[in-house]
Amino acid sequence: MARSGAHYTPHSRNDSSMHDSSYRSSAHANPGTAGSDTSRPSTPRFSTTRGDASYAAAVQKSSASKNPYLQAQSSNSKIKRDRVGFVTADKGFVSAKRPMTGSKKPKRGMTRRDFIMLGGLAAIAAALPIGWNIFRPVEIVINGARRTYNVNTPMSEILSKEKISVTAGNLTSVSGNVITEGKGYAYSVKIDDKDLSFDDGNNYKIHGGENITIGNGGDIMEEYSVETVETQPKLTMDGTWGAVTYVSQWGKVEKKEIRTGKTSGETADGEVTQKGQDCVLKTRNLQPKDGKKLISITFDDGPSVYTERYLQILKDHGAVATFFNLGQNVDEMPEISKKIIDAGHEIMSHTYHHDVLTKDSAERVQSELDTSYESIKKATGVETTMVRPPYGAFTEKTWAVTQGKMSASILWNQDSLDWSRPGVDKIVANSVNGIQPGYIILMHDGGGPREQDLEALPQIIDKLHDQGYTFVTVTDLMKADGDVPEDILTGKAKMPEDAIWPTELG
Ligand SMILES: [Zn+2]
Protein backbone atom coordinates (compact mmCIF):
# COMPACT_ATOMS: atom_id res chain seq x y z
CA MET A 1 0.00 0.00 0.00
CA ALA A 2 1.36 3.41 -1.00
CA ARG A 3 -0.12 6.71 -0.02
CA SER A 4 0.38 10.18 -1.39
CA GLY A 5 -1.16 13.38 -0.09
CA ALA A 6 -3.01 16.06 -2.04
CA HIS A 7 -5.48 18.83 -1.32
CA TYR A 8 -8.54 19.78 -3.23
CA THR A 9 -10.76 22.78 -2.91
CA PRO A 10 -14.43 22.11 -2.39
CA HIS A 11 -16.73 21.51 -5.27
CA SER A 12 -20.34 20.72 -5.89
CA ARG A 13 -21.56 17.17 -5.32
CA ASN A 14 -24.57 17.76 -7.49
CA ASP A 15 -22.74 19.20 -10.39
CA SER A 16 -22.79 16.82 -13.30
CA SER A 17 -19.18 17.60 -14.11
CA MET A 18 -17.83 16.84 -10.64
CA HIS A 19 -15.83 13.87 -11.88
CA ASP A 20 -14.26 15.94 -14.58
CA SER A 21 -10.80 17.12 -13.66
CA SER A 22 -11.33 20.32 -15.64
CA TYR A 23 -14.07 21.25 -13.24
CA ARG A 24 -11.82 20.81 -10.29
CA SER A 25 -9.18 22.99 -11.86
CA SER A 26 -11.77 25.73 -12.31
CA ALA A 27 -12.44 25.48 -8.59
CA HIS A 28 -8.72 25.97 -8.01
CA ALA A 29 -8.66 28.98 -10.28
CA ASN A 30 -11.39 30.78 -8.42
CA PRO A 31 -11.37 29.84 -4.75
CA GLY A 32 -13.09 33.15 -3.88
CA THR A 33 -16.39 31.92 -5.27
CA ALA A 34 -16.98 29.36 -2.59
CA GLY A 35 -15.95 31.80 0.11
CA SER A 36 -18.43 34.42 -1.01
CA ASP A 37 -21.18 31.81 -1.11
CA THR A 38 -20.82 30.89 2.50
CA SER A 39 -21.87 34.35 3.68
CA ARG A 40 -25.21 34.11 1.94
CA PRO A 41 -28.59 33.57 3.57
CA SER A 42 -30.05 30.11 3.17
CA THR A 43 -32.74 31.33 0.79
CA PRO A 44 -30.84 33.98 -1.05
CA ARG A 45 -32.09 37.00 -2.84
CA PHE A 46 -29.76 38.34 -5.36
CA SER A 47 -28.48 41.47 -3.72
CA THR A 48 -26.28 43.98 -5.48
CA THR A 49 -23.39 43.05 -3.26
CA ARG A 50 -23.32 39.48 -4.38
CA GLY A 51 -23.89 40.42 -7.96
CA ASP A 52 -20.85 42.61 -7.86
CA ALA A 53 -18.73 39.99 -6.19
CA SER A 54 -19.73 37.52 -8.86
CA TYR A 55 -19.11 40.11 -11.49
CA ALA A 56 -15.66 40.75 -10.12
CA ALA A 57 -14.99 37.03 -10.21
CA ALA A 58 -16.14 36.99 -13.80
CA VAL A 59 -13.77 39.76 -14.72
CA GLN A 60 -10.95 38.11 -12.85
CA LYS A 61 -11.19 35.09 -15.11
CA SER A 62 -11.51 37.10 -18.30
CA SER A 63 -9.00 38.78 -20.51
CA ALA A 64 -9.75 42.50 -20.42
CA SER A 65 -8.70 43.24 -23.96
CA LYS A 66 -10.75 40.39 -25.44
CA ASN A 67 -13.85 40.92 -23.37
CA PRO A 68 -16.35 43.10 -25.25
CA TYR A 69 -18.44 43.53 -22.15
CA LEU A 70 -15.50 44.84 -20.23
CA GLN A 71 -14.70 47.27 -23.01
CA ALA A 72 -18.26 48.47 -22.96
CA GLN A 73 -18.19 49.01 -19.22
CA SER A 74 -14.91 50.79 -19.24
CA SER A 75 -16.06 53.33 -21.77
CA ASN A 76 -19.46 53.69 -20.22
CA SER A 77 -19.15 53.55 -16.47
CA LYS A 78 -16.29 54.98 -14.52
CA ILE A 79 -17.50 53.53 -11.25
CA LYS A 80 -17.60 49.98 -12.51
CA ARG A 81 -14.29 50.30 -14.20
CA ASP A 82 -12.70 51.41 -10.95
CA ARG A 83 -14.19 48.47 -9.15
CA VAL A 84 -13.07 46.12 -11.85
CA GLY A 85 -9.69 47.72 -11.81
CA PHE A 86 -9.35 47.21 -8.11
CA VAL A 87 -10.18 43.55 -8.24
CA THR A 88 -8.11 42.75 -11.25
CA ALA A 89 -5.14 44.75 -10.06
CA ASP A 90 -5.36 43.03 -6.70
CA LYS A 91 -5.20 39.63 -8.40
CA GLY A 92 -2.42 40.77 -10.65
CA PHE A 93 -4.20 39.96 -13.87
CA VAL A 94 -4.86 43.39 -15.36
CA SER A 95 -3.55 46.77 -14.39
CA ALA A 96 -6.16 49.25 -13.24
CA LYS A 97 -4.38 51.95 -15.17
CA ARG A 98 -4.43 50.08 -18.41
CA PRO A 99 -6.44 51.93 -21.06
CA MET A 100 -9.33 49.58 -21.73
CA THR A 101 -10.25 51.15 -25.06
CA GLY A 102 -6.76 50.67 -26.48
CA SER A 103 -7.79 48.12 -29.04
CA LYS A 104 -10.25 50.54 -30.57
CA LYS A 105 -7.64 53.21 -31.30
CA PRO A 106 -6.64 53.77 -34.91
CA LYS A 107 -3.81 51.56 -35.99
CA ARG A 108 -0.30 52.93 -35.91
CA GLY A 109 0.55 54.65 -39.18
CA MET A 110 -2.87 56.09 -39.76
CA THR A 111 -2.83 59.85 -39.73
CA ARG A 112 -5.42 62.38 -38.83
CA ARG A 113 -5.56 63.26 -42.52
CA ASP A 114 -6.75 59.75 -43.35
CA PHE A 115 -9.76 60.28 -41.14
CA ILE A 116 -10.60 63.55 -42.78
CA MET A 117 -10.28 62.04 -46.24
CA LEU A 118 -12.69 59.29 -45.28
CA GLY A 119 -15.17 61.97 -44.27
CA GLY A 120 -15.30 60.66 -40.73
CA LEU A 121 -16.59 57.25 -41.86
CA ALA A 122 -13.68 55.45 -40.30
CA ALA A 123 -14.40 57.00 -36.93
CA ILE A 124 -18.00 55.88 -37.11
CA ALA A 125 -16.99 52.41 -38.18
CA ALA A 126 -14.49 52.19 -35.33
CA ALA A 127 -17.08 53.29 -32.81
CA LEU A 128 -19.79 51.01 -34.15
CA PRO A 129 -18.74 47.69 -32.57
CA ILE A 130 -18.71 49.27 -29.13
CA GLY A 131 -22.15 50.75 -29.56
CA TRP A 132 -23.41 47.54 -31.10
CA ASN A 133 -22.23 45.48 -28.15
CA ILE A 134 -23.58 47.83 -25.53
CA PHE A 135 -26.88 48.73 -26.96
CA ARG A 136 -28.07 45.80 -29.04
CA PRO A 137 -31.00 44.46 -27.06
CA VAL A 138 -31.72 40.74 -27.26
CA GLU A 139 -34.49 38.59 -25.90
CA ILE A 140 -34.01 35.74 -23.51
CA VAL A 141 -36.42 33.53 -21.61
CA ILE A 142 -35.52 33.19 -17.95
CA ASN A 143 -37.52 30.72 -15.85
CA GLY A 144 -40.34 31.00 -18.37
CA ALA A 145 -40.43 34.80 -18.47
CA ARG A 146 -39.50 36.72 -21.61
CA ARG A 147 -36.97 39.47 -20.89
CA THR A 148 -34.90 41.92 -22.90
CA TYR A 149 -31.29 42.70 -22.02
CA ASN A 150 -28.34 44.00 -23.95
CA VAL A 151 -26.23 41.37 -25.60
CA ASN A 152 -23.31 40.15 -23.48
CA THR A 153 -24.96 41.11 -20.21
CA PRO A 154 -23.48 38.75 -17.60
CA MET A 155 -25.71 36.37 -15.75
CA SER A 156 -24.71 37.88 -12.41
CA GLU A 157 -26.10 41.24 -13.50
CA ILE A 158 -29.31 39.71 -14.82
CA LEU A 159 -29.83 37.82 -11.57
CA SER A 160 -29.34 40.99 -9.53
CA LYS A 161 -32.28 42.50 -11.42
CA GLU A 162 -34.57 39.50 -11.65
CA LYS A 163 -36.53 38.40 -8.62
CA ILE A 164 -36.02 34.67 -8.67
CA SER A 165 -36.42 32.66 -5.51
CA VAL A 166 -34.31 29.52 -5.31
CA THR A 167 -32.79 27.53 -2.51
CA ALA A 168 -29.06 27.40 -2.03
CA GLY A 169 -27.32 24.09 -1.74
CA ASN A 170 -25.69 22.83 1.43
CA LEU A 171 -22.17 22.41 2.65
CA THR A 172 -21.77 18.67 2.84
CA SER A 173 -19.23 16.26 4.19
CA VAL A 174 -17.12 13.94 2.02
CA SER A 175 -19.68 11.21 2.57
CA GLY A 176 -22.63 13.43 1.70
CA ASN A 177 -23.95 14.42 5.12
CA VAL A 178 -25.12 18.03 5.52
CA ILE A 179 -22.72 20.10 7.60
CA THR A 180 -24.37 23.51 7.15
CA GLU A 181 -27.61 24.12 5.31
CA GLY A 182 -27.57 26.87 2.72
CA LYS A 183 -23.79 27.13 2.48
CA GLY A 184 -23.65 25.47 -0.90
CA TYR A 185 -23.95 27.19 -4.26
CA ALA A 186 -26.60 29.93 -4.31
CA TYR A 187 -28.24 28.81 -7.55
CA SER A 188 -27.68 26.77 -10.67
CA VAL A 189 -27.77 27.87 -14.29
CA LYS A 190 -29.04 25.84 -17.19
CA ILE A 191 -28.78 27.26 -20.70
CA ASP A 192 -31.28 25.53 -22.99
CA ASP A 193 -30.60 21.86 -22.14
CA LYS A 194 -27.09 22.31 -20.81
CA ASP A 195 -26.30 22.44 -17.09
CA LEU A 196 -23.41 24.78 -16.40
CA SER A 197 -20.98 24.63 -13.52
CA PHE A 198 -21.53 27.38 -10.97
CA ASP A 199 -18.63 29.48 -12.26
CA ASP A 200 -19.58 29.02 -15.88
CA GLY A 201 -23.18 29.93 -15.11
CA ASN A 202 -22.21 32.96 -13.08
CA ASN A 203 -19.83 34.21 -15.79
CA TYR A 204 -22.19 33.44 -18.64
CA LYS A 205 -22.89 36.34 -21.01
CA ILE A 206 -26.09 36.20 -22.99
CA HIS A 207 -26.14 36.01 -26.79
CA GLY A 208 -29.91 36.31 -27.14
CA GLY A 209 -32.46 33.61 -27.76
CA GLU A 210 -31.43 31.43 -24.80
CA ASN A 211 -33.89 29.62 -22.64
CA ILE A 212 -32.33 30.06 -19.20
CA THR A 213 -33.37 28.09 -16.17
CA ILE A 214 -32.22 29.27 -12.77
CA GLY A 215 -32.61 26.47 -10.26
CA ASN A 216 -31.65 25.58 -6.74
CA GLY A 217 -27.96 25.69 -5.94
CA GLY A 218 -25.85 22.57 -5.77
CA ASP A 219 -24.07 21.36 -2.66
CA ILE A 220 -20.47 22.18 -1.96
CA MET A 221 -18.36 19.46 -0.47
CA GLU A 222 -16.19 20.39 2.49
CA GLU A 223 -12.48 20.67 1.95
CA TYR A 224 -10.75 17.36 2.25
CA SER A 225 -7.37 15.75 2.11
CA VAL A 226 -6.69 12.88 -0.26
CA GLU A 227 -4.71 9.74 0.19
CA THR A 228 -4.21 7.33 -2.67
CA VAL A 229 -4.66 3.67 -1.83
CA GLU A 230 -3.26 1.03 -4.15
CA THR A 231 -4.79 -2.39 -4.58
CA GLN A 232 -2.55 -5.06 -6.05
CA PRO A 233 -3.91 -7.37 -8.75
CA LYS A 234 -4.42 -11.05 -8.06
CA LEU A 235 -3.68 -14.09 -10.18
CA THR A 236 -6.86 -15.77 -11.31
CA MET A 237 -7.56 -18.83 -13.46
CA ASP A 238 -10.15 -18.92 -16.20
CA GLY A 239 -10.83 -22.59 -16.83
CA THR A 240 -9.79 -25.70 -14.94
CA TRP A 241 -7.78 -27.71 -17.39
CA GLY A 242 -6.62 -27.52 -20.98
CA ALA A 243 -3.64 -28.22 -23.19
CA VAL A 244 -2.72 -24.55 -23.27
CA THR A 245 -2.67 -21.85 -20.59
CA TYR A 246 -1.95 -18.27 -21.57
CA VAL A 247 -2.16 -14.79 -20.15
CA SER A 248 -5.50 -13.50 -21.34
CA GLN A 249 -5.26 -10.31 -19.26
CA TRP A 250 -2.26 -8.68 -17.61
CA GLY A 251 -2.64 -7.46 -14.03
CA LYS A 252 -2.81 -3.78 -13.15
CA VAL A 253 -2.71 -1.90 -9.88
CA GLU A 254 -5.83 -0.01 -8.88
CA LYS A 255 -5.33 3.48 -7.48
CA LYS A 256 -8.20 4.95 -5.53
CA GLU A 257 -8.55 8.18 -3.59
CA ILE A 258 -9.65 8.11 0.02
CA ARG A 259 -10.98 11.50 1.08
CA THR A 260 -10.89 12.73 4.69
CA GLY A 261 -13.12 15.72 5.38
CA LYS A 262 -11.33 18.60 7.09
CA THR A 263 -14.48 19.66 8.93
CA SER A 264 -16.33 16.40 9.46
CA GLY A 265 -13.36 14.09 9.85
CA GLU A 266 -15.32 11.52 7.83
CA THR A 267 -13.63 9.36 5.23
CA ALA A 268 -15.11 8.33 1.91
CA ASP A 269 -14.03 6.73 -1.33
CA GLY A 270 -13.03 9.25 -3.97
CA GLU A 271 -12.19 8.82 -7.59
CA VAL A 272 -10.51 5.74 -8.98
CA THR A 273 -7.55 7.40 -10.66
CA GLN A 274 -6.27 4.18 -12.17
CA LYS A 275 -8.55 1.28 -12.84
CA GLY A 276 -7.04 -2.00 -11.76
CA GLN A 277 -7.52 -5.50 -13.07
CA ASP A 278 -6.50 -8.98 -12.06
CA CYS A 279 -4.08 -11.03 -14.10
CA VAL A 280 -6.10 -13.75 -15.80
CA LEU A 281 -4.67 -17.06 -17.00
CA LYS A 282 -6.90 -18.83 -19.44
CA THR A 283 -6.57 -22.58 -19.62
CA ARG A 284 -8.33 -24.54 -22.35
CA ASN A 285 -8.05 -26.73 -25.41
CA LEU A 286 -7.58 -25.05 -28.76
CA GLN A 287 -10.42 -25.21 -31.26
CA PRO A 288 -9.62 -24.11 -34.80
CA LYS A 289 -12.32 -21.87 -36.24
CA ASP A 290 -14.75 -23.35 -38.72
CA GLY A 291 -13.83 -26.86 -37.55
CA LYS A 292 -10.60 -26.78 -39.57
CA LYS A 293 -8.73 -30.06 -39.16
CA LEU A 294 -5.50 -28.58 -37.80
CA ILE A 295 -3.20 -30.33 -35.32
CA SER A 296 0.28 -29.85 -33.90
CA ILE A 297 2.99 -32.41 -33.31
CA THR A 298 5.60 -31.52 -30.72
CA PHE A 299 9.02 -32.91 -29.72
CA ASP A 300 10.59 -32.43 -26.29
CA ASP A 301 14.06 -32.69 -24.76
CA GLY A 302 16.09 -31.92 -27.90
CA PRO A 303 18.04 -30.95 -29.72
CA SER A 304 19.83 -34.29 -29.89
CA VAL A 305 21.75 -36.51 -32.25
CA TYR A 306 18.36 -37.76 -33.56
CA THR A 307 16.85 -34.38 -34.37
CA GLU A 308 18.14 -34.09 -37.95
CA ARG A 309 16.49 -37.40 -38.83
CA TYR A 310 13.19 -36.02 -37.51
CA LEU A 311 13.67 -32.99 -39.75
CA GLN A 312 14.18 -35.25 -42.75
CA ILE A 313 11.01 -37.25 -42.00
CA LEU A 314 8.96 -34.09 -41.51
CA LYS A 315 10.27 -32.76 -44.82
CA ASP A 316 9.62 -36.00 -46.69
CA HIS A 317 6.09 -36.32 -45.32
CA GLY A 318 5.11 -32.66 -45.57
CA ALA A 319 4.61 -31.68 -41.95
CA VAL A 320 5.70 -28.85 -39.69
CA ALA A 321 6.30 -29.28 -35.97
CA THR A 322 7.11 -27.45 -32.74
CA PHE A 323 10.28 -28.38 -30.83
CA PHE A 324 10.51 -27.71 -27.11
CA ASN A 325 14.27 -27.42 -26.69
CA LEU A 326 16.18 -27.70 -23.45
CA GLY A 327 18.52 -24.74 -22.94
CA GLN A 328 21.45 -26.94 -21.94
CA ASN A 329 21.06 -29.02 -25.14
CA VAL A 330 20.77 -25.92 -27.29
CA ASP A 331 24.06 -24.70 -25.86
CA GLU A 332 25.67 -28.05 -26.75
CA MET A 333 24.19 -28.25 -30.27
CA PRO A 334 23.19 -24.76 -31.32
CA GLU A 335 23.57 -25.65 -35.01
CA ILE A 336 20.83 -28.30 -34.70
CA SER A 337 18.42 -25.77 -33.23
CA LYS A 338 19.28 -23.45 -36.08
CA LYS A 339 18.47 -26.20 -38.57
CA ILE A 340 15.05 -26.68 -36.95
CA ILE A 341 14.23 -23.03 -37.54
CA ASP A 342 15.75 -22.99 -41.04
CA ALA A 343 13.50 -25.93 -41.98
CA GLY A 344 10.41 -23.86 -41.12
CA HIS A 345 9.59 -25.38 -37.76
CA GLU A 346 9.12 -23.67 -34.43
CA ILE A 347 11.16 -23.72 -31.20
CA MET A 348 9.81 -22.99 -27.74
CA SER A 349 11.41 -23.43 -24.33
CA HIS A 350 11.46 -26.64 -22.28
CA THR A 351 13.47 -24.81 -19.53
CA TYR A 352 17.23 -25.03 -19.19
CA HIS A 353 17.85 -28.02 -16.90
CA HIS A 354 14.57 -29.97 -17.10
CA ASP A 355 13.72 -29.21 -13.48
CA VAL A 356 10.43 -30.04 -11.83
CA LEU A 357 9.48 -26.38 -11.68
CA THR A 358 6.81 -26.90 -9.01
CA LYS A 359 9.63 -27.87 -6.63
CA ASP A 360 11.94 -24.99 -7.58
CA SER A 361 12.40 -21.71 -5.75
CA ALA A 362 11.03 -18.58 -7.37
CA GLU A 363 14.54 -17.51 -8.36
CA ARG A 364 15.30 -20.91 -9.89
CA VAL A 365 12.04 -20.92 -11.88
CA GLN A 366 12.87 -17.50 -13.25
CA SER A 367 16.44 -18.43 -14.13
CA GLU A 368 15.27 -21.68 -15.80
CA LEU A 369 13.07 -19.55 -18.05
CA ASP A 370 15.54 -16.73 -18.69
CA THR A 371 18.55 -18.93 -19.45
CA SER A 372 16.62 -21.18 -21.84
CA TYR A 373 15.20 -18.15 -23.69
CA GLU A 374 18.72 -16.76 -24.00
CA SER A 375 20.18 -20.05 -25.33
CA ILE A 376 17.45 -20.34 -27.96
CA LYS A 377 17.86 -16.73 -29.03
CA LYS A 378 21.63 -17.05 -29.24
CA ALA A 379 21.45 -20.21 -31.36
CA THR A 380 18.56 -19.32 -33.64
CA GLY A 381 17.69 -15.63 -33.25
CA VAL A 382 14.23 -16.72 -32.11
CA GLU A 383 12.68 -15.00 -29.11
CA THR A 384 10.11 -16.99 -27.20
CA THR A 385 8.28 -16.78 -23.89
CA MET A 386 6.23 -19.92 -24.48
CA VAL A 387 7.21 -22.92 -22.42
CA ARG A 388 6.46 -26.58 -22.04
CA PRO A 389 7.07 -27.26 -18.35
CA PRO A 390 9.00 -30.56 -17.84
CA TYR A 391 6.62 -33.39 -16.82
CA GLY A 392 3.78 -30.96 -17.42
CA ALA A 393 4.36 -29.85 -13.84
CA PHE A 394 3.15 -26.30 -13.51
CA THR A 395 0.57 -25.01 -11.07
CA GLU A 396 -1.06 -21.69 -10.37
CA LYS A 397 1.50 -21.23 -7.60
CA THR A 398 4.32 -21.74 -10.11
CA TRP A 399 2.75 -19.15 -12.40
CA ALA A 400 2.72 -16.75 -9.45
CA VAL A 401 6.53 -16.88 -9.13
CA THR A 402 7.28 -16.33 -12.84
CA GLN A 403 7.14 -12.53 -12.54
CA GLY A 404 5.45 -12.44 -15.93
CA LYS A 405 8.39 -14.07 -17.71
CA MET A 406 6.11 -16.66 -19.34
CA SER A 407 3.28 -15.85 -21.72
CA ALA A 408 1.97 -19.39 -22.23
CA SER A 409 2.34 -22.92 -20.97
CA ILE A 410 1.89 -25.52 -23.69
CA LEU A 411 0.95 -29.08 -22.64
CA TRP A 412 -0.66 -31.71 -24.89
CA ASN A 413 -3.83 -33.65 -25.68
CA GLN A 414 -2.28 -36.83 -27.09
CA ASP A 415 0.59 -38.48 -25.21
CA SER A 416 2.47 -40.90 -27.44
CA LEU A 417 4.15 -42.35 -24.29
CA ASP A 418 7.21 -42.75 -26.51
CA TRP A 419 9.50 -42.14 -23.51
CA SER A 420 8.49 -45.64 -22.15
CA ARG A 421 9.41 -47.24 -25.50
CA PRO A 422 6.19 -49.27 -25.74
CA GLY A 423 6.84 -50.30 -29.36
CA VAL A 424 6.21 -48.55 -32.67
CA ASP A 425 2.57 -49.63 -33.02
CA LYS A 426 1.71 -48.38 -29.53
CA ILE A 427 3.37 -45.01 -30.19
CA VAL A 428 1.39 -44.66 -33.44
CA ALA A 429 -1.90 -45.67 -31.78
CA ASN A 430 -1.34 -43.37 -28.76
CA SER A 431 -0.67 -40.47 -31.10
CA VAL A 432 -3.53 -41.00 -33.53
CA ASN A 433 -6.46 -42.62 -31.70
CA GLY A 434 -9.22 -40.25 -30.71
CA ILE A 435 -7.54 -37.22 -32.19
CA GLN A 436 -9.61 -34.09 -32.77
CA PRO A 437 -9.00 -30.75 -34.48
CA GLY A 438 -6.90 -28.45 -32.29
CA TYR A 439 -5.12 -31.31 -30.53
CA ILE A 440 -1.43 -31.28 -29.65
CA ILE A 441 0.60 -34.53 -29.84
CA LEU A 442 3.52 -35.11 -27.46
CA MET A 443 6.65 -36.94 -28.65
CA HIS A 444 10.38 -36.62 -27.91
CA ASP A 445 13.45 -36.04 -30.07
CA GLY A 446 15.89 -36.19 -27.11
CA GLY A 447 16.29 -37.74 -23.69
CA GLY A 448 17.14 -41.31 -24.71
CA PRO A 449 17.09 -43.81 -27.60
CA ARG A 450 14.58 -42.59 -30.21
CA GLU A 451 14.56 -45.41 -32.77
CA GLN A 452 10.91 -46.31 -32.07
CA ASP A 453 9.88 -42.69 -32.62
CA LEU A 454 11.76 -42.51 -35.90
CA GLU A 455 9.85 -45.53 -37.12
CA ALA A 456 6.50 -44.35 -35.74
CA LEU A 457 6.67 -40.74 -36.93
CA PRO A 458 6.18 -41.32 -40.69
CA GLN A 459 3.18 -43.56 -39.95
CA ILE A 460 1.64 -40.99 -37.60
CA ILE A 461 1.96 -38.21 -40.19
CA ASP A 462 0.61 -40.36 -43.03
CA LYS A 463 -2.35 -41.67 -41.01
CA LEU A 464 -3.40 -38.20 -39.92
CA HIS A 465 -2.93 -36.81 -43.43
CA ASP A 466 -5.20 -39.61 -44.63
CA GLN A 467 -7.82 -38.42 -42.09
CA GLY A 468 -7.65 -34.94 -43.59
CA TYR A 469 -5.51 -33.29 -40.92
CA THR A 470 -2.93 -30.60 -41.59
CA PHE A 471 0.07 -30.19 -39.28
CA VAL A 472 0.75 -26.64 -38.12
CA THR A 473 3.02 -25.11 -35.49
CA VAL A 474 1.58 -24.52 -32.02
CA THR A 475 1.56 -20.78 -32.69
CA ASP A 476 -0.41 -21.27 -35.89
CA LEU A 477 -2.80 -23.57 -34.04
CA MET A 478 -3.34 -20.80 -31.49
CA LYS A 479 -3.89 -18.30 -34.30
CA ALA A 480 -6.46 -20.59 -35.90
CA ASP A 481 -8.29 -20.77 -32.57
CA GLY A 482 -9.14 -17.07 -32.57
CA ASP A 483 -9.38 -16.62 -28.79
CA VAL A 484 -5.73 -16.05 -27.97
CA PRO A 485 -4.75 -12.35 -27.57
CA GLU A 486 -2.58 -10.73 -30.24
CA ASP A 487 0.45 -10.19 -28.03
CA ILE A 488 0.50 -13.83 -26.93
CA LEU A 489 0.33 -14.93 -30.57
CA THR A 490 3.69 -13.26 -31.23
CA GLY A 491 5.18 -16.13 -29.18
CA LYS A 492 7.45 -13.69 -27.37
CA ALA A 493 4.95 -11.63 -25.38
CA LYS A 494 6.38 -9.80 -22.40
CA MET A 495 4.49 -8.18 -19.58
CA PRO A 496 3.60 -4.60 -20.58
CA GLU A 497 5.36 -1.78 -18.71
CA ASP A 498 2.18 -0.59 -17.02
CA ALA A 499 1.28 -4.09 -15.83
CA ILE A 500 2.33 -5.85 -12.65
CA TRP A 501 2.70 -9.56 -11.98
CA PRO A 502 0.62 -10.71 -9.02
CA THR A 503 2.13 -12.83 -6.29
CA GLU A 504 -1.22 -13.47 -4.62
CA LEU A 505 -3.71 -16.00 -5.94
CA GLY A 506 -7.27 -14.77 -6.51
ZN1 LIG B 1 10.95 -33.20 -21.15
Coordinates of N, CA, C and O and ligand atoms in Angstrom, one line a residue, residues 300-301 324 326 350 354 388-391 444, ligand 1:
D300 N 9.9 -33.0 -27.5 CA 10.6 -32.4 -26.3 C 12.0 -33.0 -26.1 O 12.4 -34.0 -26.7
D301 N 12.8 -32.3 -25.3 CA 14.1 -32.7 -24.8 C 15.2 -32.6 -25.7 O 16.4 -33.0 -25.4
F324 N 10.3 -28.3 -28.4 CA 10.5 -27.7 -27.1 C 11.9 -28.1 -26.7 O 12.2 -29.2 -26.2
L326 N 15.6 -27.9 -24.8 CA 16.2 -27.7 -23.4 C 17.4 -26.8 -23.6 O 18.2 -27.0 -24.5
H350 N 11.8 -25.5 -23.2 CA 11.5 -26.6 -22.3 C 12.3 -26.5 -21.0 O 12.6 -27.5 -20.4
H354 N 15.6 -29.0 -17.3 CA 14.6 -30.0 -17.1 C 14.2 -30.2 -15.6 O 14.0 -31.3 -15.2
R388 N 7.1 -25.3 -22.5 CA 6.5 -26.6 -22.0 C 7.2 -27.0 -20.7 O 8.3 -27.3 -20.7
P389 N 6.5 -26.9 -19.6 CA 7.1 -27.3 -18.4 C 7.4 -28.8 -18.3 O 6.6 -29.6 -18.8
P390 N 8.6 -29.1 -17.9 CA 9.0 -30.6 -17.8 C 8.0 -31.3 -17.0 O 7.5 -30.8 -16.0
Y391 N 7.6 -32.5 -17.5 CA 6.6 -33.4 -16.8 C 5.2 -32.8 -16.8 O 4.3 -33.3 -16.1
H444 N 9.0 -37.1 -28.3 CA 10.4 -36.6 -27.9 C 11.4 -36.8 -29.0 O 11.3 -37.8 -29.8
Ligands
ZN1 ZN 11.0 -33.2 -21.1

